[in-house]
Structure formats: structure tokens, C-alpha cells
CSV table of N, CA and C in Angstrom, one decimal:
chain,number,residue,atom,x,y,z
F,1,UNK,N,0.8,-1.2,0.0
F,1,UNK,CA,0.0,0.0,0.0
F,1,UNK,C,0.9,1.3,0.0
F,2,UNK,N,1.8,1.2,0.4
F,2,UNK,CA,2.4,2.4,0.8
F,2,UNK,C,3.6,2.8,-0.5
F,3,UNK,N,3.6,1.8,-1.4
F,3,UNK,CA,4.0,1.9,-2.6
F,3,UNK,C,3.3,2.2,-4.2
F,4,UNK,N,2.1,1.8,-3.8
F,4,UNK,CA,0.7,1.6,-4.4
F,4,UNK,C,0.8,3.4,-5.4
F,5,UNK,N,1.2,4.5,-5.0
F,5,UNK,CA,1.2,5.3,-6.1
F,5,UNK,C,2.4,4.9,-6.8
F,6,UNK,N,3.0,4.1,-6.9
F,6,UNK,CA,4.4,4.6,-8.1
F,6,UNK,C,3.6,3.0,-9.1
F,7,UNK,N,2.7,2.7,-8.9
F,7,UNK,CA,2.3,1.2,-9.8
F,7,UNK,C,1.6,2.3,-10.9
F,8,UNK,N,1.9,2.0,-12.2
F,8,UNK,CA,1.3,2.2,-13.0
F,8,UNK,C,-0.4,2.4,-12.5
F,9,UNK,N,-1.0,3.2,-13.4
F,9,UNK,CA,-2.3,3.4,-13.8
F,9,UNK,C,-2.6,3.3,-11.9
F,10,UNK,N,-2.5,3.9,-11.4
F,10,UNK,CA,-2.5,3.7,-9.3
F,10,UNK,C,-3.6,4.5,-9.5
F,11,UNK,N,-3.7,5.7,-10.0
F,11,UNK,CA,-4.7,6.6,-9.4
F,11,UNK,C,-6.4,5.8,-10.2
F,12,UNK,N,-5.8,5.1,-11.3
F,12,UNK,CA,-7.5,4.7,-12.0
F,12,UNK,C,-7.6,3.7,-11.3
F,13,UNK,N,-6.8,2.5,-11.1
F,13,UNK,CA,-7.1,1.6,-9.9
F,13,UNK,C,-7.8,1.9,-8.8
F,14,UNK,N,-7.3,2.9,-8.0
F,14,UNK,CA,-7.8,3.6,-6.9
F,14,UNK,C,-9.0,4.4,-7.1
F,15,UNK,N,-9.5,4.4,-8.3
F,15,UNK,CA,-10.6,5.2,-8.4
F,15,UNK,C,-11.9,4.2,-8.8
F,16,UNK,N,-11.4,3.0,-9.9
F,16,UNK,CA,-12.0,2.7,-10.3
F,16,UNK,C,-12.3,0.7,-9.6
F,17,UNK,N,-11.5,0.5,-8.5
F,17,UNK,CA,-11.4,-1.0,-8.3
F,17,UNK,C,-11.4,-0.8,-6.9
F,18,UNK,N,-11.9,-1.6,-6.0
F,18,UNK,CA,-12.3,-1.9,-4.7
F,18,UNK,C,-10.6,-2.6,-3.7
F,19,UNK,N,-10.1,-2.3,-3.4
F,19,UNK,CA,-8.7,-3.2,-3.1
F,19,UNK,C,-8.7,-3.7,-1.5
F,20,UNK,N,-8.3,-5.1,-1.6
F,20,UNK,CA,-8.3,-5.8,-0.1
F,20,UNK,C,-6.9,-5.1,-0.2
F,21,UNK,N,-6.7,-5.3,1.4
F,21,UNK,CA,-5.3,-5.4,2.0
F,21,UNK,C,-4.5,-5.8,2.4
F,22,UNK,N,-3.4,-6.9,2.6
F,22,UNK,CA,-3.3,-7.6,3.6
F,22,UNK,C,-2.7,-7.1,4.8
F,23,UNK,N,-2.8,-7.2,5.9
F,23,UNK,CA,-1.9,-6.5,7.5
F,23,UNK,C,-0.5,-7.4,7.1
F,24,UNK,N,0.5,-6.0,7.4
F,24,UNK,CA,1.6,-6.6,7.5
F,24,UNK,C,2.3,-6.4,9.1
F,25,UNK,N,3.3,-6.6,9.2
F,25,UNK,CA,3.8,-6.4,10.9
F,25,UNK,C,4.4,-5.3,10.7
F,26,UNK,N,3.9,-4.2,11.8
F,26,UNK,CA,4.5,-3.0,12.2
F,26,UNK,C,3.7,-2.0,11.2
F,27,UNK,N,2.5,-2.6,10.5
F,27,UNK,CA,1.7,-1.2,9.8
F,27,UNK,C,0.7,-1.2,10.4
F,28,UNK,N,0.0,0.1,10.9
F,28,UNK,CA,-1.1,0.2,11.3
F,28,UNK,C,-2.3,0.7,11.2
F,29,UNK,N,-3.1,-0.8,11.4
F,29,UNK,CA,-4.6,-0.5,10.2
F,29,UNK,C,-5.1,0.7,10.4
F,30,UNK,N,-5.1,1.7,11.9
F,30,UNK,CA,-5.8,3.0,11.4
F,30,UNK,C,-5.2,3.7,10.2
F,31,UNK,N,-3.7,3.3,9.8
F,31,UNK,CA,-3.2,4.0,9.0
F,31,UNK,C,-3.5,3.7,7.9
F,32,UNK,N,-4.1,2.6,7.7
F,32,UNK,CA,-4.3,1.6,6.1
F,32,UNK,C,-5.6,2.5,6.1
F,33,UNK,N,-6.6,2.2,7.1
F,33,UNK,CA,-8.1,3.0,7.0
F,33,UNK,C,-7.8,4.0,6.5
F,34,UNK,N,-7.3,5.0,6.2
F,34,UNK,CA,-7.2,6.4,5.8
F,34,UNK,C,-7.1,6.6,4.1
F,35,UNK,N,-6.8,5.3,3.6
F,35,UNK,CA,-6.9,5.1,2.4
F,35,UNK,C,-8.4,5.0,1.7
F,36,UNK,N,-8.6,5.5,0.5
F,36,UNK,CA,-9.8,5.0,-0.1
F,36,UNK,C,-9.7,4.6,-0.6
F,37,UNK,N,-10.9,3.4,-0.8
F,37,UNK,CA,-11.8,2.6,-1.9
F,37,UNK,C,-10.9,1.2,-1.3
F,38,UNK,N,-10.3,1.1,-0.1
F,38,UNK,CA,-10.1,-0.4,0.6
F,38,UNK,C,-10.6,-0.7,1.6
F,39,UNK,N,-10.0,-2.2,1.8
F,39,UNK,CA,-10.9,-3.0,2.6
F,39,UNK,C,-9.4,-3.8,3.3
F,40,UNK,N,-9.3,-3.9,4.7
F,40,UNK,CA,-8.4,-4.5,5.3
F,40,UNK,C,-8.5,-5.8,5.4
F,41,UNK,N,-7.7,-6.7,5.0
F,41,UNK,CA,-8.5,-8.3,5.6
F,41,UNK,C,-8.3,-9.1,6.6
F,42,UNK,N,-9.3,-9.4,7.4
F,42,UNK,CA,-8.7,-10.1,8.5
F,42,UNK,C,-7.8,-11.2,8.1
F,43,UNK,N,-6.7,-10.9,8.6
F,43,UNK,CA,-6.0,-13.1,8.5
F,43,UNK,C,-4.6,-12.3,9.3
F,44,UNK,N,-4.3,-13.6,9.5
F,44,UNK,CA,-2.8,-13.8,10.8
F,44,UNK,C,-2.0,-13.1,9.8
F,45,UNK,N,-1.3,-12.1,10.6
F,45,UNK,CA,-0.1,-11.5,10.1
F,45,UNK,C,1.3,-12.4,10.4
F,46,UNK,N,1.9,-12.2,9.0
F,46,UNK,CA,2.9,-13.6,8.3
F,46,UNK,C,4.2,-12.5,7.7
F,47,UNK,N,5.2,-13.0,7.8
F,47,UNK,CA,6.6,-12.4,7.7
F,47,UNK,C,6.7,-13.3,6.1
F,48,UNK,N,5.5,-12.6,5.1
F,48,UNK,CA,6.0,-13.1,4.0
F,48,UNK,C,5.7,-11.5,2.8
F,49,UNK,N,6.4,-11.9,1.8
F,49,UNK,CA,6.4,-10.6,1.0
F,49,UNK,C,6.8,-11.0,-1.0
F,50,UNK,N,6.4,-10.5,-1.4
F,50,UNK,CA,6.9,-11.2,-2.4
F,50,UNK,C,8.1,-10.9,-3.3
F,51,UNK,N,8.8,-9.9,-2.0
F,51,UNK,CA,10.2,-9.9,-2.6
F,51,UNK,C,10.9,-10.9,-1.9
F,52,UNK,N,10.6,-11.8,-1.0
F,52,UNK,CA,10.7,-12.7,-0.3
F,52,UNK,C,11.0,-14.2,-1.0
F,53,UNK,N,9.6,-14.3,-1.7
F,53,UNK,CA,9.2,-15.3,-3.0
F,53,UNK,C,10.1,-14.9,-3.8
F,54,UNK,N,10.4,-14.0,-4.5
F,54,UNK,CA,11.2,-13.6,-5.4
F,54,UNK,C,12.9,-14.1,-5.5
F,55,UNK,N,12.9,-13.4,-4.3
F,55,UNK,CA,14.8,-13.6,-3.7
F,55,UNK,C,14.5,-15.4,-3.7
F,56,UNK,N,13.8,-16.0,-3.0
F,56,UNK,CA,13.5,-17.4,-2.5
F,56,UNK,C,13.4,-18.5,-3.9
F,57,UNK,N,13.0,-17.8,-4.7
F,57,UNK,CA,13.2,-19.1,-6.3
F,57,UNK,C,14.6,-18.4,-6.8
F,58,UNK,N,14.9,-17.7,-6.6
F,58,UNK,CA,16.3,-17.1,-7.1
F,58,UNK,C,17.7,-18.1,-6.3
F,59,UNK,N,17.0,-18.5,-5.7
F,59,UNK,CA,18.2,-19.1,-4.4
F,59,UNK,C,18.3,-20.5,-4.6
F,60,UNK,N,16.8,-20.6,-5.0
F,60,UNK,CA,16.8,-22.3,-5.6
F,60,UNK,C,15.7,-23.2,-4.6
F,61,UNK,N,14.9,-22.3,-3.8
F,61,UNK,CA,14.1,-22.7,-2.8
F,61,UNK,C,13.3,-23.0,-3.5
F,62,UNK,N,12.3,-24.2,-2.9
F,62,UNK,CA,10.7,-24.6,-3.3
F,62,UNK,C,9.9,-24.3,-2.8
F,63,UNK,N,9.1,-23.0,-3.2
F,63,UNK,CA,8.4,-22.1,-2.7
F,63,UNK,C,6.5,-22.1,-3.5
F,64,UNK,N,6.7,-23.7,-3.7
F,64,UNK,CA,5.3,-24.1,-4.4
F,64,UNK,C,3.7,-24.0,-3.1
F,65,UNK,N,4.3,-24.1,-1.9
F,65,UNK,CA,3.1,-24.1,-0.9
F,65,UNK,C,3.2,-22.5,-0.4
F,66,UNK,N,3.8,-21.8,-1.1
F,66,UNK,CA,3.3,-20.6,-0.7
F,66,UNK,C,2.2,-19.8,-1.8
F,67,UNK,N,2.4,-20.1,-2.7
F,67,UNK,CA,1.6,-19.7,-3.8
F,67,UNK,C,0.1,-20.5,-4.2
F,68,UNK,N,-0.3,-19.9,-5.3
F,68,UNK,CA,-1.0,-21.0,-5.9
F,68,UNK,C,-0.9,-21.9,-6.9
F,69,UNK,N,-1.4,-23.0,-6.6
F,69,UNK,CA,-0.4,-23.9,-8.0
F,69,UNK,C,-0.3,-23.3,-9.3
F,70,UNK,N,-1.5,-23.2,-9.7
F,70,UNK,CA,-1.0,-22.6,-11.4
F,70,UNK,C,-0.2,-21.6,-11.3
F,71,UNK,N,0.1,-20.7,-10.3
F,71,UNK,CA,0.9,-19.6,-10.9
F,71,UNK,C,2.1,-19.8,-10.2
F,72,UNK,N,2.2,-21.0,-9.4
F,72,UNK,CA,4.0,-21.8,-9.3
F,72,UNK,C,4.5,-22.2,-10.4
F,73,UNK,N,3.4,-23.1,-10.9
F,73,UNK,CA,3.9,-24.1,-12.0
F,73,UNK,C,4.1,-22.7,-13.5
F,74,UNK,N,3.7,-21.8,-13.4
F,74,UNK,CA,3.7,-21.1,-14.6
F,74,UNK,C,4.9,-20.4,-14.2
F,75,UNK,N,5.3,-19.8,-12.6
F,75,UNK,CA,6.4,-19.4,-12.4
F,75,UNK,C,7.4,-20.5,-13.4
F,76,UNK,N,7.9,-21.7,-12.4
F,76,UNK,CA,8.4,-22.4,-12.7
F,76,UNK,C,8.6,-23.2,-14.4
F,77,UNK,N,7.7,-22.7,-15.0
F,77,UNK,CA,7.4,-23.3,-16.7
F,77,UNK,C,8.1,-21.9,-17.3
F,78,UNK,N,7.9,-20.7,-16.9
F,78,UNK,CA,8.8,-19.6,-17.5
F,78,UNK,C,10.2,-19.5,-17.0
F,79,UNK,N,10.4,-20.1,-16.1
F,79,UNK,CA,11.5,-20.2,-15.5
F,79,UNK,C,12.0,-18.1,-15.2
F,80,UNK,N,10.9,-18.1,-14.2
F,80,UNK,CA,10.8,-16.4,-13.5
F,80,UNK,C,11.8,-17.0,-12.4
F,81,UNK,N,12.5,-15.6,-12.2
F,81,UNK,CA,13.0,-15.3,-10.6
F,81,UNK,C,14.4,-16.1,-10.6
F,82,UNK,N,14.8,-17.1,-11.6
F,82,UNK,CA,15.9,-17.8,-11.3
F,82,UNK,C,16.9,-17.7,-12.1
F,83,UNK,N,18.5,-17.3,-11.3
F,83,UNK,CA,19.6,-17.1,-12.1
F,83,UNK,C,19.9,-16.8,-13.3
């Protein structure tokens, strides 16, 4: 979220599309609330990121149960994120 203006087309997103959020550790949801046109989601805050995923198939890790299958296996079939 807090990067969310430098994404391409940010401000039509933000105008035009409804966005969950996930809680991450050490951001705070009154701070997320202050945003418009989101929605915070409840679930357990997790020390994952997907520069995390990223760096982690780069290294040679199997990082298939973090994702969803098809878009492991499509990772993995383009051969994204590795050396």
C-alpha cells in the first residue's frame, strides 16, 4: 500500500477498483483505514512478502506451498526469478 502510487495506472485503480489489503507487521490498520476505496483483511499476520518469494526461487528454494499452483507451476514453466 504504501508503494501503491508509483504502480502504473495507481490513481485509475484507486478510483476505479475496490482493493483488499493484507496487514503486514509494524503497519497500522488505522493507517491503512485512511486510504480510499479499501478493505483490510482479517488473517494472521505472516513475515512473507513477495520480494521474499522472489529472492527465494532465485536461491533455488521450493516455494510451491506458498503460492497457488498454477501460478507456481507457470512461475516455474517460464523459468521467472531464477539465475
Amino acid at each position: 500500500l504504501i508503494n501503491f502510487p508509483k504502480w502504473k495506472n495507481s490513481q485509475q485503480i484507486q478510483k476505479n477498483f475496490h482493493r483488499l489489503v493484507y496487514p503486514r507487521p509494524g503497519i497500522s490498520s488505522e493507517e491503512i483505514k485512511k486510504h480510499a476505496n479499501i478493505t483490510l483483511v482479517e488473517a494472521p499476520l505472516i513475515e512473507i512478502s513477495s520480494s521474499f518469494i522472489r529472492k527465494s526461487i532465485q536461491e533455488g528454494k521450493d516455494m510451491k506451498y506458498f503460492l497457488p499452483e498454477k501460478t507456481y507451476n507457470y512461475i516455474k514453466e517460464m523459468h521467472f526469478y531464477e539465475r
